[in-house]
Coordinates of C-alpha atoms in Angstrom, one line a residue:
M1125 CA -1.1 1.0 -25.6
Q1126 CA -4.9 0.7 -24.9
L1127 CA -6.9 0.2 -21.8
S1128 CA -7.6 -3.3 -22.9
D1129 CA -3.9 -4.0 -22.7
I1130 CA -3.9 -3.7 -18.9
D1131 CA -4.3 -7.1 -17.5
F1132 CA -4.1 -6.7 -13.7
L1133 CA -4.0 -4.2 -10.9
I1134 CA -2.6 -4.4 -7.3
I1135 CA -5.3 -2.4 -5.5
G1136 CA -3.9 -2.3 -2.0
A1137 CA -3.7 -2.2 0.9
A1138 CA -1.2 0.5 1.8
K1139 CA 1.6 -0.6 4.2
S1140 CA 1.1 -4.2 3.3
A1141 CA 4.3 -5.0 1.4
T1142 CA 2.7 -4.3 -2.0
T1143 CA 5.9 -2.7 -3.2
W1144 CA 7.7 -5.9 -2.4
L1145 CA 5.1 -7.8 -4.5
Q1146 CA 5.4 -5.3 -7.3
Q1147 CA 9.2 -5.6 -7.4
S1148 CA 9.0 -9.4 -7.3
L1149 CA 6.7 -9.2 -10.3
Q1150 CA 8.9 -6.7 -12.2
Q1151 CA 11.8 -9.2 -12.1
N1152 CA 9.8 -11.6 -14.2
P1153 CA 10.4 -11.1 -18.0
S1154 CA 6.7 -11.8 -18.7
V1155 CA 5.5 -8.8 -16.6
Y1156 CA 5.5 -5.1 -17.2
M1157 CA 4.6 -2.6 -14.5
P1158 CA 5.5 1.1 -14.3
D1159 CA 7.3 2.0 -11.1
P1160 CA 5.3 4.9 -9.7
E1161 CA 1.9 4.5 -8.2
L1162 CA -0.4 6.2 -10.7
H1163 CA -3.5 6.5 -8.5
F1164 CA -5.4 7.2 -11.7
F1165 CA -8.8 5.6 -10.7
S1166 CA -8.7 7.4 -7.4
R1167 CA -6.8 10.7 -7.2
N1168 CA -5.9 11.5 -10.9
F1169 CA -9.0 10.5 -12.8
E1170 CA -9.5 14.0 -14.1
K1171 CA -6.3 13.7 -16.1
G1172 CA -8.0 11.3 -18.5
D1173 CA -7.3 8.0 -20.2
G1174 CA -4.6 9.5 -22.4
W1175 CA -2.5 10.6 -19.4
Y1176 CA -3.0 7.2 -17.8
L1177 CA -1.9 5.3 -20.9
E1178 CA 1.2 7.5 -21.4
Q1179 CA 2.5 6.2 -18.1
F1180 CA 3.0 2.7 -19.6
A1181 CA 5.6 1.6 -22.1
P1182 CA 4.4 0.1 -25.4
K1183 CA 3.0 -3.4 -24.8
S1184 CA 5.3 -6.2 -25.9
E1185 CA 3.9 -9.4 -27.3
Q1186 CA 4.9 -11.6 -24.4
A1187 CA 4.3 -9.3 -21.4
I1188 CA 1.2 -9.0 -19.3
V1189 CA 0.7 -5.5 -18.0
G1190 CA -0.3 -4.2 -14.6
E1191 CA 0.1 -1.4 -12.2
K1192 CA 0.0 -0.9 -8.4
S1193 CA -1.9 1.9 -6.7
N1194 CA -2.8 1.2 -3.1
S1195 CA -5.4 3.9 -3.0
Y1196 CA -7.7 1.9 -5.2
L1197 CA -8.8 -0.3 -2.3
D1198 CA -10.1 2.4 0.0
A1199 CA -11.2 5.1 -2.5
P1200 CA -15.0 4.7 -2.8
E1201 CA -15.1 5.7 -6.4
A1202 CA -12.3 3.5 -7.7
A1203 CA -14.1 0.2 -8.1
A1204 CA -16.8 1.5 -10.5
R1205 CA -14.2 3.4 -12.5
I1206 CA -12.0 0.4 -12.8
K1207 CA -14.8 -1.9 -13.8
K1208 CA -15.9 0.5 -16.6
A1209 CA -12.4 0.9 -18.0
L1210 CA -11.0 -2.6 -17.3
P1211 CA -14.0 -4.9 -17.2
H1212 CA -11.9 -8.1 -17.4
A1213 CA -8.9 -7.1 -15.2
R1214 CA -7.5 -9.4 -12.5
L1215 CA -7.3 -7.7 -9.2
I1216 CA -4.8 -8.4 -6.3
A1217 CA -5.4 -7.2 -2.8
Q1218 CA -2.7 -7.8 -0.2
L1219 CA -3.9 -7.2 3.3
R1220 CA -2.2 -6.8 6.7
N1221 CA -3.4 -6.9 10.3
P1222 CA -5.3 -3.6 10.3
V1223 CA -3.9 -2.4 13.6
D1224 CA -0.3 -2.9 12.4
R1225 CA -1.2 -1.3 9.1
A1226 CA -2.7 1.8 10.7
Y1227 CA 0.4 2.2 12.9
S1228 CA 2.8 1.7 10.0
D1229 CA 0.9 4.3 8.0
Y1230 CA 1.1 6.8 10.8
C1231 CA 4.9 6.1 11.1
M1232 CA 5.3 6.7 7.4
L1233 CA 3.6 10.1 7.5
Y1234 CA 5.4 11.0 10.7
R1235 CA 8.7 10.3 8.9
R1236 CA 7.6 12.7 6.1
G1237 CA 6.7 15.4 8.6
E1238 CA 3.0 15.3 7.7
V1239 CA 1.7 14.3 11.2
G1240 CA 2.7 15.2 14.7
T1241 CA 3.6 13.2 17.8
D1242 CA 0.0 13.1 19.2
I1243 CA -0.6 9.6 18.0
T1244 CA -3.9 9.3 19.8
S1245 CA -5.5 12.1 17.7
Y1246 CA -4.7 10.1 14.6
L1247 CA -5.4 6.5 15.6
D1248 CA -7.9 6.6 18.5
P1249 CA -11.2 5.4 17.0
R1250 CA -13.0 7.7 19.5
Q1251 CA -11.4 10.7 17.9
A1252 CA -10.3 9.9 14.4
K1253 CA -13.2 8.0 12.7
G1254 CA -13.2 8.7 9.0
G1255 CA -9.4 9.4 8.8
R1256 CA -7.1 7.6 6.4
F1257 CA -5.4 5.6 9.2
L1258 CA -8.6 3.8 10.3
V1259 CA -10.5 3.7 7.0
G1260 CA -7.5 2.0 5.4
G1261 CA -8.1 -1.2 7.4
L1262 CA -11.9 -1.6 6.7
Y1263 CA -11.1 -4.4 4.2
C1264 CA -14.3 -6.3 4.1
R1265 CA -16.5 -3.4 2.9
Q1266 CA -13.7 -2.4 0.4
L1267 CA -13.5 -5.9 -1.1
E1268 CA -17.3 -6.2 -1.3
A1269 CA -17.4 -3.1 -3.5
Y1270 CA -15.2 -5.0 -6.0
L1271 CA -17.1 -8.2 -5.6
D1272 CA -20.3 -6.4 -6.4
L1273 CA -18.8 -5.7 -9.8
Y1274 CA -16.4 -8.5 -10.6
P1275 CA -16.7 -12.2 -10.4
A1276 CA -14.9 -13.7 -7.4
E1277 CA -12.3 -15.5 -9.7
N1278 CA -11.1 -12.0 -10.8
L1279 CA -10.0 -11.1 -7.3
Q1280 CA -7.1 -12.6 -5.4
V1281 CA -6.8 -11.7 -1.7
L1282 CA -3.4 -12.3 -0.1
L1283 CA -2.2 -11.8 3.5
Y1284 CA 0.9 -10.0 4.5
E1285 CA 1.4 -12.5 7.3
H1286 CA 1.5 -15.4 4.9
M1287 CA 4.0 -13.6 2.8
R1288 CA 6.3 -13.2 5.8
Q1289 CA 6.0 -16.9 6.6
S1290 CA 6.5 -18.3 3.1
P1291 CA 7.4 -15.7 0.4
Q1292 CA 7.9 -18.3 -2.3
A1293 CA 4.6 -20.0 -1.8
H1294 CA 3.0 -16.6 -1.7
L1295 CA 4.4 -15.7 -5.1
D1296 CA 3.6 -19.1 -6.5
A1297 CA -0.1 -18.3 -5.8
V1298 CA 0.3 -15.0 -7.6
R1299 CA 1.9 -16.7 -10.5
D1300 CA -1.0 -19.1 -10.8
F1301 CA -3.5 -16.3 -10.5
L1302 CA -1.9 -14.3 -13.3
Q1303 CA -1.1 -17.4 -15.3
L1304 CA 2.5 -16.5 -15.8
P1305 CA 4.7 -18.8 -17.9
S1306 CA 7.7 -18.7 -15.6
P1307 CA 8.2 -18.6 -11.8
L1308 CA 8.2 -15.5 -9.6
H1309 CA 11.1 -15.1 -7.2
P1310 CA 11.0 -12.9 -4.1
V1311 CA 13.2 -9.8 -3.8
F1312 CA 15.1 -9.7 -0.6
N1313 CA 16.2 -6.1 -0.6
K1314 CA 14.6 -4.0 2.1
V1315 CA 12.1 -1.8 0.4
K1316 CA 12.0 0.9 3.1
D1317 CA 14.3 1.1 6.0
K1318 CA 13.2 3.0 9.1
T1319 CA 16.7 3.2 10.4
V1320 CA 17.9 5.3 7.4
P1321 CA 18.6 8.9 8.7
V1322 CA 16.0 11.4 7.5
V1323 CA 15.5 15.1 7.9
P1324 CA 13.6 15.6 11.2
P1325 CA 9.8 16.1 10.7
K1326 CA 9.7 19.6 12.2
L1327 CA 12.5 20.8 9.9
R1328 CA 10.9 19.0 7.0
R1329 CA 7.7 20.9 7.5
L1330 CA 9.6 24.2 7.6
L1331 CA 11.4 23.4 4.4
Q1332 CA 8.3 22.1 2.5
P1333 CA 7.7 25.4 0.6
L1334 CA 11.3 25.1 -0.8
K1335 CA 10.9 21.5 -2.0
P1336 CA 10.0 22.4 -5.7
I1337 CA 13.0 24.8 -5.9
A1338 CA 15.4 22.3 -4.4
A1339 CA 14.2 19.2 -6.4
P1340 CA 16.5 19.8 -9.4
F1341 CA 19.5 19.9 -7.1
R1342 CA 18.7 16.8 -5.1
G1343 CA 21.7 14.9 -6.5
N1344 CA 24.1 17.9 -6.0
A1345 CA 27.1 17.0 -3.7
I1346 CA 26.6 20.2 -1.7
V1347 CA 22.9 19.6 -1.1
K1348 CA 23.7 16.0 -0.1
G1349 CA 26.3 17.2 2.3
L1350 CA 23.9 19.7 3.9
R1351 CA 21.2 17.0 4.2
S1352 CA 23.7 14.6 5.9
M1353 CA 24.4 17.3 8.5
V1354 CA 20.8 17.5 9.6
A1355 CA 19.5 14.0 8.9
R1356 CA 19.2 11.6 11.8
E1357 CA 17.5 8.3 12.7
L1358 CA 14.0 9.0 14.0
D1359 CA 12.6 8.0 17.4
Y1360 CA 9.1 6.9 16.5
V1361 CA 6.2 7.4 18.8
P1362 CA 5.3 3.9 20.2
L1363 CA 1.8 2.5 20.0
P1364 CA 0.5 2.4 23.6
T1365 CA -1.1 -0.7 24.8
D1366 CA -4.5 0.9 25.6
L1367 CA -4.6 2.5 22.1
R1368 CA -3.7 -0.8 20.4
N1369 CA -6.5 -2.5 22.4
R1370 CA -9.0 0.2 21.3
L1371 CA -7.9 -0.4 17.7
V1372 CA -8.4 -4.2 18.1
E1373 CA -11.9 -3.5 19.4
F1374 CA -12.7 -1.1 16.5
Y1375 CA -11.6 -3.6 13.8
A1376 CA -13.1 -6.7 15.4
P1377 CA -16.5 -6.7 13.6
E1378 CA -14.9 -5.9 10.2
T1379 CA -12.3 -8.6 10.7
E1380 CA -14.8 -11.2 11.6
R1381 CA -16.8 -10.4 8.5
L1382 CA -13.7 -10.5 6.4
G1383 CA -12.7 -13.9 7.8
A1384 CA -16.2 -15.3 6.9
L1385 CA -15.8 -13.8 3.4
L1386 CA -12.4 -15.3 2.8
K1387 CA -13.1 -18.5 4.8
Q1388 CA -9.9 -17.9 6.8
D1389 CA -9.2 -17.6 10.5
L1390 CA -8.1 -14.1 11.1
S1391 CA -8.4 -14.2 14.9
G1392 CA -4.7 -13.6 15.2
W1393 CA -5.4 -10.0 14.1
L1394 CA -7.5 -9.5 17.2
Q1395 CA -5.0 -10.3 19.9
A1396 CA -5.0 -7.7 22.7
A1397 CA -1.6 -6.1 23.3
A1398 CA 0.7 -7.2 26.2
G1399 CA 2.9 -4.1 25.8
S1400 CA 3.7 -1.1 23.7
A1401 CA 4.4 -1.7 20.0
R1402 CA 7.4 -0.4 18.1
P1403 CA 7.2 0.7 14.5
A1404 CA 6.3 -2.0 12.0
A1405 CA 7.7 -2.3 8.5

């Protein structure tokens, strides 16, 4: 396996159904992708090319090879690193309404016990500028970093909303972009289910130091039984109307620039809220 064997990357965005896209690609016999997000060109670059290539199975003759790491879109250093290592790679970015994306990202970390219930401190643009939740939706400047290095034909930009409306047409476009010899078919299993009981966030934080010790016993029946005793369905903090509207205002200039770049009408992303939002997938 060599760097030149890697044909494409899904670079983001987080919480935009890129796992669904990856799983749909993995069903195709002409595609090989490792399951974990490697985050090599963003968070694990110091591990070196050898480590990165070890994460892939040997390349077969018929397969095109790719990987998905959502951090590549918003990590400032990733684009130049990717261009140097993979100068001819095809890049796929799947984007979602940035307000919904930010809220979904917050809910994910809340579920993990990594953030608290004070949603305003994480999502209010007046308080949280520069944080991951807001930066993750600044798509135009992120895509421009790649377009400064790659020709436009190497970058496919997809919209989450189009995927929800017509998953097969969405995948047909991906098939054409990657020049696959056989069709892609959508997976219909739910990738992540917010109704699945989890260990409450406060307890999860308390138990975090014990995680490395408990990891080898995760499949143990006793451990599973103990977990089932404390796990419950979470009540997520709703996104208040006024906070949603501040997010819409924050993302409006970037969204208008993105629409011009993509030659698409993205005004639907800038709808003011009529009521509180519940967690999005």
